Amino acid sequence: MVRGEKLGDAIRYVQIENLRQDLYLYIDNNTEKIDVNLPVFFAHIVSALDNGFPDLDDATYDEFIDSIAYRVMTNSSQKNLTQYTERIITTAIRSKRSSGKASLRILGGLQLLSSGHFQDAIVYFSDYWKHDARIGFLIAYCYYSISKSRTGEESAETSRQKQRTELAAREQLQEMVRVAPPLYRLKPLDLSDDEAVDNAFWFMIKMSHWWFPNEKWFIRIGLEKAKKDNNEAKQVELLNISTVKFFNDLDFLRESFNYRLEHGDGVGANGIVKQMIQQYPESLEPIYYGLKLSLIATGKTSYSQYRSMAMDKEMPVYLIQILDWTFYVLKNQENESNMQFKELLRRFKSLSYYFIPLDYIVQDIFSAEEEESRQARMLFIDSIDMYAKKVLKAHS
C-alpha cells in the first residue's frame, strides 16, 4: 500500500490482525533475539504501523502495541523476572502515542500473577480494580496465595503476616461489594487467555461464597462473567446456588428461567415459574413467564392454565388477547390467527400502531421460505416479549 492511502475499515481490520498474528508467530520463535534487542524490536513495530497504517487512530495503535508487549512478556525466557517485565513496559511506553502506562501495568500484573510474583502483581494492579471487578478478584487471589505460601518452618511473626494477608484478601472483596465496580471495562484484561488468570478469578468467587455466604453481589458478578465468556458450566453452577440460597430473589429466578428456556429445558423452566409464583403470588410477571413458556415449549393445556391465572390476577385484557394471537401464530394456526388479529384491531384501535407492523411479520411467518419464516418467527417472539415486559414493568 502506498503511504497516505486509506483503507476501508473492514479491510484495515483484517490486515492489522494479519500483521498481529505474523508478529505473534515471530515472537514465539525468536524470544532470545527479542530479549536482547527490545528497543530495536519495538522500533520495527512502530515502523510497520506507521508505514502500513498511517491513518490508524491512536486508540487502536496503542492497543496494538499493548498486545505485542504482552505477547513478549508471556513468551520470554525471562518472564519470571520482575525487572524484565518492567523493562518491556518502559520500552513499549516509548512506542505508544499516548503517555499512559495503565494498560501495560495491568498486563504486567497479569504476567506477574501467572509467574507467582503475587506481591509484585498487587503493586502493578494498583487501584485499577475500581474500573473493572476482574482486577479486584485477582488482587484478592494474590493476597490469599501469599497467605498460603509455604516457606519451611515459620516464626510467629511469619504466621501473623500470613494471617494479615488472608485478611487483606477478605477486605479486598468487601471493598468491592461497597464500590460495586463494573465488569469488562478495561480492555487490556481481554488480551489474556491465560488459564491461571481465569482460574484465579473463579477461585476467589468460590472463596467469596465461603467467606460471605449471604452476599449476592459475588454471584451477580460471576454470572455476568460466565455469560460474557459463554461458560455454561459456571453459569449453571451459579444459577443452582442462587436459586437455592436466594430462592426469593426475582433477579436470580429470572436468570435461571431464561437460561433454562434458552437451552430447551421446559421442565426446569416450569419449575422456576412455579417457584416465582410461590414467592411472588401477587405479581403478574411470573404468570407471564408461564404463558411465554407455554407459547414456546409446552402447549395448549399449560397455556390455558396460566391464562386462567392471568385473568384471575387481572392482567390487562389487551395483553391477554395479544398473547392469544401469539399462540395461534406460533402454533401455525393461520385462520385462527387472522380472526384474532381482526378482533384485536376492532377492540383496541388505539394499539393499531403496533399491531399493523407486527402483522407484516406474521405474514412472513406463514408465507415466506423456511429460513425467512424462521427469522420472522424469532423477530415476532422478541417483539411480543419486549412489549409484554414493558406493559408489566418487568426487567429483561
Coordinates of C-alpha atoms in Angstrom, one line a residue:
M1 CA 0.0 0.0 0.0
V2 CA 1.3 3.5 -0.9
R3 CA 1.9 5.7 2.2
G4 CA -1.1 8.0 2.7
E5 CA -3.6 5.7 1.1
K6 CA -6.6 5.0 3.3
L7 CA -8.0 1.5 3.8
G8 CA -11.7 0.6 4.3
D9 CA -12.4 -0.2 7.9
A10 CA -13.1 -3.9 7.3
I11 CA -10.0 -4.4 5.1
R12 CA -7.8 -2.5 7.5
Y13 CA -9.0 -4.6 10.4
V14 CA -8.2 -7.8 8.6
Q15 CA -4.7 -6.5 7.6
I16 CA -4.0 -5.3 11.2
E17 CA -5.0 -8.7 12.5
N18 CA -2.8 -10.4 10.0
L19 CA 0.2 -8.3 11.0
R20 CA -0.5 -9.0 14.7
Q21 CA -0.6 -12.8 14.0
D22 CA 2.6 -12.7 12.0
L23 CA 4.3 -10.8 14.8
Y24 CA 3.0 -13.3 17.4
L25 CA 4.5 -16.1 15.4
Y26 CA 7.8 -14.2 15.1
I27 CA 7.8 -13.6 18.9
D28 CA 7.1 -17.2 19.7
N29 CA 10.0 -18.3 17.6
N30 CA 12.6 -15.6 18.4
T31 CA 12.3 -14.9 22.1
E32 CA 16.0 -14.7 22.8
K33 CA 16.7 -12.4 19.9
I34 CA 14.0 -10.1 21.1
D35 CA 15.1 -10.2 24.7
V36 CA 18.5 -8.7 23.9
N37 CA 17.1 -6.2 21.4
L38 CA 13.9 -4.9 22.9
P39 CA 14.2 -1.2 21.6
V40 CA 15.1 -2.4 18.1
F41 CA 12.2 -4.8 18.1
F42 CA 9.7 -2.2 19.1
A43 CA 11.2 0.3 16.6
H44 CA 10.3 -2.3 13.9
I45 CA 6.8 -2.5 15.2
V46 CA 6.4 1.3 15.1
S47 CA 7.8 1.4 11.6
A48 CA 5.4 -1.4 10.4
L49 CA 2.4 0.5 11.9
D50 CA 3.4 3.9 10.6
N51 CA 4.2 2.8 7.1
G52 CA 1.4 0.2 6.7
F53 CA -1.4 2.1 8.5
P54 CA -0.6 5.8 8.5
D55 CA -4.2 6.8 9.3
L56 CA -4.6 4.4 12.2
D57 CA -6.4 6.1 15.2
D58 CA -4.4 6.5 18.4
A59 CA -6.5 4.0 20.5
T60 CA -6.1 1.2 18.0
Y61 CA -2.4 2.0 17.6
D62 CA -1.8 1.8 21.3
E63 CA -3.9 -1.3 21.8
F64 CA -1.7 -3.0 19.1
I65 CA 1.5 -2.1 21.0
D66 CA -0.1 -3.4 24.2
S67 CA -0.9 -6.7 22.6
I68 CA 2.6 -7.1 21.3
A69 CA 4.2 -6.2 24.6
Y70 CA 2.0 -8.7 26.4
R71 CA 3.0 -11.4 23.9
V72 CA 6.7 -10.7 24.6
M73 CA 6.1 -10.8 28.4
T74 CA 4.4 -14.2 28.3
N75 CA 6.8 -15.9 25.9
S76 CA 10.2 -14.6 27.1
S77 CA 12.6 -17.0 28.9
Q78 CA 13.0 -14.1 31.4
K79 CA 9.3 -13.8 32.1
N80 CA 9.7 -14.8 35.7
L81 CA 12.0 -11.8 36.3
T82 CA 10.1 -8.7 37.5
Q83 CA 12.9 -6.4 36.2
Y84 CA 12.4 -7.8 32.7
T85 CA 8.6 -7.2 32.9
E86 CA 9.3 -3.6 33.9
R87 CA 11.9 -3.2 31.0
I88 CA 9.2 -4.3 28.5
I89 CA 6.7 -1.9 29.9
T90 CA 9.2 1.0 29.8
T91 CA 10.2 0.2 26.2
A92 CA 6.6 -0.3 25.0
I93 CA 5.5 3.0 26.5
R94 CA 8.1 4.8 24.4
S95 CA 6.5 3.2 21.3
K96 CA 2.9 4.3 22.1
R97 CA 1.3 7.6 21.0
S98 CA -0.1 8.2 24.5
S99 CA 2.0 8.6 27.6
G100 CA -0.4 6.5 29.7
K101 CA 1.0 3.3 31.1
A102 CA -2.0 1.9 32.9
S103 CA -2.8 -0.8 30.3
L104 CA 0.8 -2.0 30.3
R105 CA 1.0 -2.1 34.1
I106 CA -2.2 -4.2 34.1
L107 CA -0.8 -6.6 31.6
G108 CA 2.4 -6.7 33.7
G109 CA 0.3 -7.6 36.7
L110 CA -1.3 -10.5 34.8
Q111 CA 2.1 -11.8 33.9
L112 CA 3.4 -11.5 37.4
L113 CA 0.4 -13.3 38.8
S114 CA 0.8 -16.1 36.3
S115 CA 4.5 -16.5 37.3
G116 CA 3.8 -16.5 41.0
H117 CA 5.1 -13.0 41.8
F118 CA 2.0 -12.2 43.8
Q119 CA 3.2 -9.2 45.9
D120 CA 4.6 -7.5 42.8
A121 CA 1.4 -8.2 40.9
I122 CA -0.6 -6.4 43.6
V123 CA 1.6 -3.3 43.1
Y124 CA 1.1 -3.4 39.4
F125 CA -2.7 -3.8 39.6
S126 CA -2.9 -0.8 42.0
D127 CA -6.4 0.7 42.2
Y128 CA -7.4 -0.3 38.7
W129 CA -9.9 -2.7 40.3
K130 CA -12.2 0.3 40.8
H131 CA -12.7 0.3 37.0
D132 CA -13.0 -3.4 36.4
A133 CA -14.0 -6.0 39.0
R134 CA -11.9 -8.7 37.5
I135 CA -8.7 -7.0 38.8
G136 CA -10.2 -6.8 42.3
F137 CA -10.6 -10.6 42.3
L138 CA -7.1 -11.0 41.1
I139 CA -5.7 -8.8 43.8
A140 CA -7.7 -10.8 46.4
Y141 CA -6.2 -14.0 44.9
C142 CA -2.7 -12.6 45.2
Y143 CA -3.2 -11.8 48.9
Y144 CA -4.7 -15.2 49.5
S145 CA -1.9 -17.0 47.7
I146 CA 0.7 -15.2 49.7
S147 CA -1.1 -16.2 52.9
K148 CA -0.9 -19.9 51.9
S149 CA 2.7 -20.0 50.6
R150 CA 5.0 -22.4 52.5
T151 CA 8.5 -21.3 53.4
G152 CA 9.6 -24.1 55.7
E153 CA 9.4 -23.7 59.5
E154 CA 7.6 -20.5 60.2
S155 CA 8.2 -18.0 63.0
A156 CA 5.3 -16.4 65.0
E157 CA 5.8 -13.2 63.0
T158 CA 5.6 -15.0 59.7
S159 CA 2.4 -16.7 60.8
R160 CA 0.9 -13.4 61.8
Q161 CA 1.9 -11.9 58.5
K162 CA 0.1 -14.7 56.6
Q163 CA -3.0 -14.1 58.7
R164 CA -2.8 -10.5 57.7
T165 CA -2.6 -11.2 54.0
E166 CA -5.6 -13.5 54.2
L167 CA -7.5 -10.8 56.0
A168 CA -6.4 -8.4 53.2
A169 CA -7.9 -10.8 50.7
R170 CA -11.2 -10.7 52.5
E171 CA -11.1 -6.9 52.9
Q172 CA -10.5 -6.5 49.2
L173 CA -13.6 -8.5 48.4
Q174 CA -15.6 -6.5 51.0
E175 CA -14.4 -3.2 49.5
M176 CA -15.5 -4.4 46.0
V177 CA -19.0 -5.0 47.3
R178 CA -19.1 -1.5 48.7
V179 CA -17.8 0.1 45.4
A180 CA -19.5 -2.4 43.1
P181 CA -17.1 -1.9 40.1
P182 CA -18.2 -2.8 36.6
L183 CA -17.0 -5.8 34.7
Y184 CA -15.3 -5.9 31.3
R185 CA -14.5 -2.2 31.3
L186 CA -10.7 -2.5 30.9
K187 CA -9.7 -3.9 27.5
P188 CA -6.1 -4.9 28.4
L189 CA -7.6 -7.7 30.5
D190 CA -9.2 -9.1 27.4
L191 CA -5.8 -9.8 25.9
S192 CA -5.1 -12.5 28.4
D193 CA -6.2 -16.1 27.6
D194 CA -4.0 -17.4 30.5
E195 CA -5.9 -20.2 32.2
A196 CA -4.1 -19.3 35.5
V197 CA -5.7 -15.8 35.4
D198 CA -9.2 -17.2 34.7
N199 CA -8.8 -19.8 37.4
A200 CA -7.8 -17.1 39.9
F201 CA -11.0 -15.2 39.3
W202 CA -13.2 -18.3 39.7
F203 CA -11.3 -19.4 42.8
M204 CA -12.0 -16.2 44.5
I205 CA -15.6 -16.3 43.5
K206 CA -15.7 -19.7 45.3
M207 CA -14.0 -18.3 48.3
S208 CA -16.4 -15.3 48.4
H209 CA -19.3 -17.8 48.8
W210 CA -17.4 -19.4 51.7
W211 CA -16.5 -16.1 53.5
F212 CA -19.6 -14.1 52.7
P213 CA -22.4 -16.7 52.1
N214 CA -25.2 -14.1 52.3
E215 CA -23.7 -11.6 49.8
K216 CA -25.5 -11.6 46.4
W217 CA -23.1 -9.3 44.6
F218 CA -20.5 -12.0 44.1
I219 CA -23.0 -14.3 42.4
R220 CA -24.2 -11.5 40.2
I221 CA -20.7 -10.6 39.0
G222 CA -19.9 -14.3 38.5
L223 CA -23.0 -14.8 36.4
E224 CA -22.2 -11.7 34.3
K225 CA -18.7 -13.1 33.6
A226 CA -20.0 -16.6 32.9
K227 CA -22.5 -15.3 30.3
K228 CA -19.9 -13.0 28.7
D229 CA -17.4 -15.8 28.4
N230 CA -20.1 -18.4 27.3
N231 CA -19.0 -20.5 30.2
E232 CA -22.1 -22.7 30.6
A233 CA -20.7 -24.8 33.4
K234 CA -20.1 -21.8 35.7
Q235 CA -23.4 -20.3 34.7
V236 CA -25.3 -23.4 35.7
E237 CA -23.3 -23.7 38.9
L238 CA -24.0 -20.2 40.0
L239 CA -27.7 -20.3 39.0
N240 CA -28.1 -23.5 41.1
I241 CA -26.5 -21.8 44.1
S242 CA -28.6 -18.6 43.6
T243 CA -32.0 -20.3 43.2
V244 CA -31.4 -22.4 46.4
K245 CA -29.5 -19.9 48.6
F246 CA -31.6 -16.8 47.4
F247 CA -34.8 -18.6 46.5
N248 CA -36.9 -15.5 46.8
D249 CA -34.7 -13.2 44.7
L250 CA -36.6 -12.4 41.5
D251 CA -33.5 -11.3 39.5
F252 CA -31.8 -14.7 40.1
L253 CA -35.1 -16.5 39.3
R254 CA -35.4 -14.6 36.0
E255 CA -31.8 -15.5 35.1
S256 CA -32.5 -19.2 35.8
F257 CA -35.8 -19.2 33.9
N258 CA -34.2 -17.5 30.8
Y259 CA -31.2 -19.9 30.9
R260 CA -33.4 -23.0 31.0
L261 CA -35.7 -21.7 28.3
E262 CA -32.8 -20.9 26.0
H263 CA -31.4 -24.4 26.5
G264 CA -34.7 -26.2 25.9
D265 CA -35.3 -27.3 29.5
G266 CA -39.1 -26.8 29.6
V267 CA -39.5 -28.9 32.8
G268 CA -36.8 -26.9 34.6
A269 CA -38.2 -23.6 33.4
N270 CA -41.7 -24.5 34.5
G271 CA -40.3 -25.4 38.0
I272 CA -38.7 -21.9 38.2
V273 CA -42.1 -20.3 37.2
K274 CA -43.8 -22.2 40.0
Q275 CA -41.1 -21.0 42.4
M276 CA -41.6 -17.4 41.2
I277 CA -45.4 -17.7 41.7
Q278 CA -44.9 -19.1 45.2
Q279 CA -42.5 -16.3 46.2
Y280 CA -44.5 -13.5 44.4
P281 CA -48.1 -14.6 44.5
E282 CA -49.4 -11.1 43.7
S283 CA -47.1 -10.4 40.8
L284 CA -48.2 -10.8 37.1
E285 CA -44.6 -11.2 35.9
P286 CA -44.3 -14.9 36.9
I287 CA -47.6 -15.7 35.3
Y288 CA -46.4 -14.0 32.1
Y289 CA -43.3 -16.3 32.1
G290 CA -45.6 -19.3 32.4
L291 CA -47.6 -18.0 29.4
K292 CA -44.3 -17.4 27.5
L293 CA -43.1 -20.9 28.3
S294 CA -46.4 -22.4 27.1
L295 CA -46.2 -20.4 23.8
I296 CA -42.7 -21.6 23.1
A297 CA -42.4 -25.0 24.6
T298 CA -45.2 -26.7 26.5
G299 CA -48.6 -26.3 24.8
K300 CA -52.3 -25.6 24.9
T301 CA -53.1 -27.2 28.3
S302 CA -50.4 -25.3 30.1
Y303 CA -51.3 -22.1 28.2
S304 CA -54.9 -22.4 29.3
Q305 CA -53.9 -22.9 32.9
Y306 CA -51.7 -19.8 33.0
R307 CA -54.2 -17.8 31.0
S308 CA -56.8 -18.5 33.7
M309 CA -54.4 -17.3 36.3
A310 CA -53.7 -14.2 34.3
M311 CA -57.4 -13.5 34.1
D312 CA -57.9 -14.0 37.9
K313 CA -54.9 -11.7 38.6
E314 CA -56.4 -9.1 36.3
M315 CA -53.7 -9.0 33.7
P316 CA -54.6 -6.3 31.1
V317 CA -57.2 -7.8 28.7
Y318 CA -55.5 -6.4 25.6
L319 CA -52.2 -8.1 26.7
I320 CA -54.0 -11.4 27.1
Q321 CA -55.6 -11.1 23.7
I322 CA -52.2 -10.3 22.1
L323 CA -50.8 -13.4 23.7
D324 CA -53.8 -15.4 22.4
W325 CA -53.0 -14.1 18.9
T326 CA -49.3 -15.1 19.5
F327 CA -50.5 -18.6 20.5
Y328 CA -52.2 -19.1 17.2
V329 CA -49.3 -17.7 15.2
L330 CA -46.7 -19.9 16.9
K331 CA -48.9 -23.0 16.7
N332 CA -49.2 -22.4 12.9
Q333 CA -53.0 -21.9 13.0
E334 CA -53.3 -19.3 10.3
N335 CA -57.1 -19.0 10.1
E336 CA -57.5 -18.6 13.9
S337 CA -54.6 -16.1 13.8
N338 CA -56.3 -13.9 11.2
M339 CA -59.5 -13.9 13.1
Q340 CA -57.8 -13.0 16.4
F341 CA -55.9 -10.2 14.6
K342 CA -59.1 -8.7 13.3
E343 CA -60.6 -8.9 16.7
L344 CA -57.6 -7.1 18.2
L345 CA -57.9 -4.3 15.7
R346 CA -61.6 -3.9 16.4
R347 CA -61.4 -3.9 20.2
F348 CA -58.1 -2.0 20.6
K349 CA -57.9 0.6 17.8
S350 CA -55.5 2.7 19.8
L351 CA -52.9 -0.1 19.6
S352 CA -53.1 -0.4 15.8
Y353 CA -49.7 1.5 15.5
Y354 CA -48.2 -1.7 17.0
F355 CA -50.5 -4.4 15.6
I356 CA -50.3 -3.5 11.9
P357 CA -46.5 -3.5 11.5
L358 CA -46.4 -6.7 13.5
D359 CA -48.9 -8.3 11.2
Y360 CA -46.4 -7.9 8.3
I361 CA -44.0 -10.1 10.3
V362 CA -46.8 -12.6 10.8
Q363 CA -47.5 -12.8 7.1
D364 CA -43.8 -13.7 6.6
I365 CA -44.1 -16.4 9.2
F366 CA -46.9 -18.1 7.3
S367 CA -45.9 -17.4 3.7
A368 CA -42.1 -16.9 3.4
E369 CA -39.5 -19.5 2.7
E370 CA -38.4 -21.7 5.6
E371 CA -35.4 -19.6 6.7
E372 CA -37.2 -16.3 6.3
S373 CA -40.1 -17.7 8.2
R374 CA -37.9 -18.8 11.0
Q375 CA -36.2 -15.4 11.2
A376 CA -39.7 -13.7 11.2
R377 CA -40.8 -16.0 13.9
M378 CA -37.9 -15.1 16.1
L379 CA -38.5 -11.4 15.5
F380 CA -42.2 -11.8 16.3
I381 CA -41.4 -13.6 19.6
D382 CA -38.9 -11.0 20.6
S383 CA -41.2 -8.1 19.9
I384 CA -44.1 -9.6 21.8
D385 CA -41.8 -10.4 24.7
M386 CA -40.4 -6.9 24.9
Y387 CA -43.9 -5.4 24.7
A388 CA -45.3 -7.7 27.4
K389 CA -42.4 -6.9 29.8
K390 CA -42.9 -3.2 29.2
V391 CA -46.6 -3.4 30.0
L392 CA -45.9 -5.4 33.1
K393 CA -42.9 -3.3 34.0
A394 CA -40.8 -6.5 34.2
H395 CA -37.0 -6.5 33.8
S396 CA -35.3 -8.0 30.8

